[in-house]
mmCIF file of C-alpha atoms in Angstrom:
data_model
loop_
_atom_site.group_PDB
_atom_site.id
_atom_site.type_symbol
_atom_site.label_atom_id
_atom_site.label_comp_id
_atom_site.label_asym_id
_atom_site.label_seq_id
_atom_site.Cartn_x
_atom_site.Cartn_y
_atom_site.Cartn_z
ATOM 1 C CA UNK A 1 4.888 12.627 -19.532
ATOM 2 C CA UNK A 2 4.532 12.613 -15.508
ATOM 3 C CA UNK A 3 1.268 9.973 -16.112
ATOM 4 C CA UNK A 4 3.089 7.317 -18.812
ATOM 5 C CA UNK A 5 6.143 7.249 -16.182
ATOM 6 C CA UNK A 6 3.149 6.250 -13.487
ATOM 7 C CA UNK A 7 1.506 3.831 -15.762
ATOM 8 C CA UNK A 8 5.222 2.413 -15.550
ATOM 9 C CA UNK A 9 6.055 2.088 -12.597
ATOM 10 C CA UNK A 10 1.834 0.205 -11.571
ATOM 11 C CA UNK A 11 2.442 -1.761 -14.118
ATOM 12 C CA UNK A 12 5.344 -3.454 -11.943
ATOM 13 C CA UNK A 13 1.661 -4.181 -10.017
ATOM 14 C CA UNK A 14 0.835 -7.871 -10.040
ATOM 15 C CA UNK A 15 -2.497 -6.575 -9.461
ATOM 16 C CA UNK A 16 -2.608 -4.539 -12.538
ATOM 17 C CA UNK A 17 -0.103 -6.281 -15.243
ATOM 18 C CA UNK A 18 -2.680 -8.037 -17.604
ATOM 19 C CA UNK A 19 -4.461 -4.185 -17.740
ATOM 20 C CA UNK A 20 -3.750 -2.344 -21.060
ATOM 21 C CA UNK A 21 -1.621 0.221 -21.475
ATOM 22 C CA UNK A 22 -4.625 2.466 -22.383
ATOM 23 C CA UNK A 23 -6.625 1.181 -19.685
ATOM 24 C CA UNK A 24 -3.882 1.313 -17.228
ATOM 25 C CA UNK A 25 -3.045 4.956 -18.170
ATOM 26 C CA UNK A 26 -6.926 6.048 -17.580
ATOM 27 C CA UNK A 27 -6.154 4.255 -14.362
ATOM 28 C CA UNK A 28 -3.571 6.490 -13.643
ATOM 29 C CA UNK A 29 -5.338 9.611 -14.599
ATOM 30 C CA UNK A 30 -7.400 8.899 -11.707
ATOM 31 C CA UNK A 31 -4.684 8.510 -9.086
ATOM 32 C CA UNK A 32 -3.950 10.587 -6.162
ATOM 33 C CA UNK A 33 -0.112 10.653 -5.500
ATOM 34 C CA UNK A 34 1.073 11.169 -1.646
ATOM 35 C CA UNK A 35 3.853 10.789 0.646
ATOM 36 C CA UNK A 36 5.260 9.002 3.724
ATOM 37 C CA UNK A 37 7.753 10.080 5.380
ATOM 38 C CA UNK A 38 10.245 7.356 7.523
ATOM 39 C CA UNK A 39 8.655 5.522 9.939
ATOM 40 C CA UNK A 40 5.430 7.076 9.064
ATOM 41 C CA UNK A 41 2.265 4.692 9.263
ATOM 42 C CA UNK A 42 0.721 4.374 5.897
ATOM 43 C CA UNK A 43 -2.267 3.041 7.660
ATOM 44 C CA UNK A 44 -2.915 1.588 10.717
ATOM 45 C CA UNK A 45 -4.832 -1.372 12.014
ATOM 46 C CA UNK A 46 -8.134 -1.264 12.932
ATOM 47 C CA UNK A 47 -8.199 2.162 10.767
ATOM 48 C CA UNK A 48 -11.716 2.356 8.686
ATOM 49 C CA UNK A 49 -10.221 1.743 5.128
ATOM 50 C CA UNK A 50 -10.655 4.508 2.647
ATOM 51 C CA UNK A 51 -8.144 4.114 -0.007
ATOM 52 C CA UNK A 52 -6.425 1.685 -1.988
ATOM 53 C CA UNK A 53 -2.320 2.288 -2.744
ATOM 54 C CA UNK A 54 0.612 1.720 -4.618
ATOM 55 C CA UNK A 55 4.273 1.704 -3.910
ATOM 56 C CA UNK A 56 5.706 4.291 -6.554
ATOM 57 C CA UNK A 57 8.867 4.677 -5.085
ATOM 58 C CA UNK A 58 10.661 4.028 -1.915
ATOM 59 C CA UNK A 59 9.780 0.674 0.331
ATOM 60 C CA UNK A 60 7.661 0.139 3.434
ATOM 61 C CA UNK A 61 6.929 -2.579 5.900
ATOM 62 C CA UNK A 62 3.610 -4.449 6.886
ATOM 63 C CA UNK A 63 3.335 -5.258 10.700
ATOM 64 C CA UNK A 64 0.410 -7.145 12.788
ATOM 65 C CA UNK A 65 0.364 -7.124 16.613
ATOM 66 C CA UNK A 66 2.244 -10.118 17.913
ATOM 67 C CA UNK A 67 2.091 -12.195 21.532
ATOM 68 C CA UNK A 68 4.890 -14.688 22.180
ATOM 69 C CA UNK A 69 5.555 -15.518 18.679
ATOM 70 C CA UNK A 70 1.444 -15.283 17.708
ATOM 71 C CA UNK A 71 -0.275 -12.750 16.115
ATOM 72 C CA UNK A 72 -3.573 -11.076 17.152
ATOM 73 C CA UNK A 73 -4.506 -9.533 20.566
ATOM 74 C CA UNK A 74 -4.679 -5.970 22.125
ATOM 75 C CA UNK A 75 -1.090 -4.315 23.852
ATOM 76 C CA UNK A 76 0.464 -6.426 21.936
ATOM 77 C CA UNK A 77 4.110 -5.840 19.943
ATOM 78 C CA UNK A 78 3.889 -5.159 16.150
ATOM 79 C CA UNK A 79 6.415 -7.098 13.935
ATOM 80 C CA UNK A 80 7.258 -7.104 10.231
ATOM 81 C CA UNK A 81 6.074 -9.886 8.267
ATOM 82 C CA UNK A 82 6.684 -8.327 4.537
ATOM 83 C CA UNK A 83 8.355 -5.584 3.303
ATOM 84 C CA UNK A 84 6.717 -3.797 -0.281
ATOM 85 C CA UNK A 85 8.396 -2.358 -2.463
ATOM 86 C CA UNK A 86 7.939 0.126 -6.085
ATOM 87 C CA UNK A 87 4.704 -1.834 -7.586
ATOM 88 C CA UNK A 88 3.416 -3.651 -4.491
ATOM 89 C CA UNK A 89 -0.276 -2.550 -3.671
ATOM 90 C CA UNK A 90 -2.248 -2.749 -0.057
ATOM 91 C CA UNK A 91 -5.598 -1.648 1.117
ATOM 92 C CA UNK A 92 -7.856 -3.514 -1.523
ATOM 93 C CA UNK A 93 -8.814 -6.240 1.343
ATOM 94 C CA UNK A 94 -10.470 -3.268 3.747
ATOM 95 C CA UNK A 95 -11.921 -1.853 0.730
ATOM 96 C CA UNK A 96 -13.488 -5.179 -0.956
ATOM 97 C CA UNK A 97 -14.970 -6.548 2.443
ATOM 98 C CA UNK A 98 -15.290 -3.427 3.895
ATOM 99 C CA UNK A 99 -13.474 -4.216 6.827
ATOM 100 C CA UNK A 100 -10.954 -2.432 9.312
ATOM 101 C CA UNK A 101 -7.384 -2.702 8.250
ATOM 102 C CA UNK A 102 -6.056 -6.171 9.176
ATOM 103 C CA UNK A 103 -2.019 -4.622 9.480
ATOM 104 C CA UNK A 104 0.117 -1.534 9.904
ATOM 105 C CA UNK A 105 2.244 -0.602 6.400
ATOM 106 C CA UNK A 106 4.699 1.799 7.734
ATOM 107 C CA UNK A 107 6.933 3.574 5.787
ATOM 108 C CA UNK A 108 10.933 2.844 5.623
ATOM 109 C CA UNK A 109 12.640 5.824 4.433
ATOM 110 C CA UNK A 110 10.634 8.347 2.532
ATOM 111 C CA UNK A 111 7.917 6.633 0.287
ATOM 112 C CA UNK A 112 6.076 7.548 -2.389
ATOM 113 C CA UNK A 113 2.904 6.412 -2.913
#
């Protein structure tokens, strides 16, 4: 079925790989799927956080503002410092401290999610 192939592909998930597969499929059951299109941001810095999300298919990029070769600051340039791929996971940090989002993930190519 649609939900074992999900329960699949998160269990790539570092965050989820000592889970059962029982547990991990009623974790699944609960999921939302979406898409990203190319250079679509996932989310965006600053941005309240409201989900969490894994990579089902497809890759994206996480960028923080940089100034002359150091991060942080307003009007500054984003650049890539990781790129995730099918069972990488982002947005728990926001979600767990409720804090703003800390990065950009922006998709690269279409991404499923």
């Amino acid at each position: 079925s649609d939900l074992t192939k999900l329960a699949k592909v998160f269990g790539l998930c570092p965050n989820l790989q000592d889970i059962s597969s029982e547990a991990l499929l009623g974790f699944c059951s609960q999921c939302q799927c979406s898409f990203a299109n190319d250079g679509q941001n996932i989310v965006s810095e600053n941005q309240e956080p409201d989900k969490f999300y894994i990579i089902a298919i497809g890759y994206a990029k996480v960028l923080v503002r940089s100034i002359g070769g150091v991060t942080g600051g307003e009007g500054s340039d984003m650049v890539a410092v990781r790129r995730l791929g099918p069972g990488h996971s982002f947005g728990e940090a926001g979600l767990i401290y409720d804090q703003p989002r800390s990065a950009t993930v922006q998709a690269e190519g279409n991404v499923i999610l």
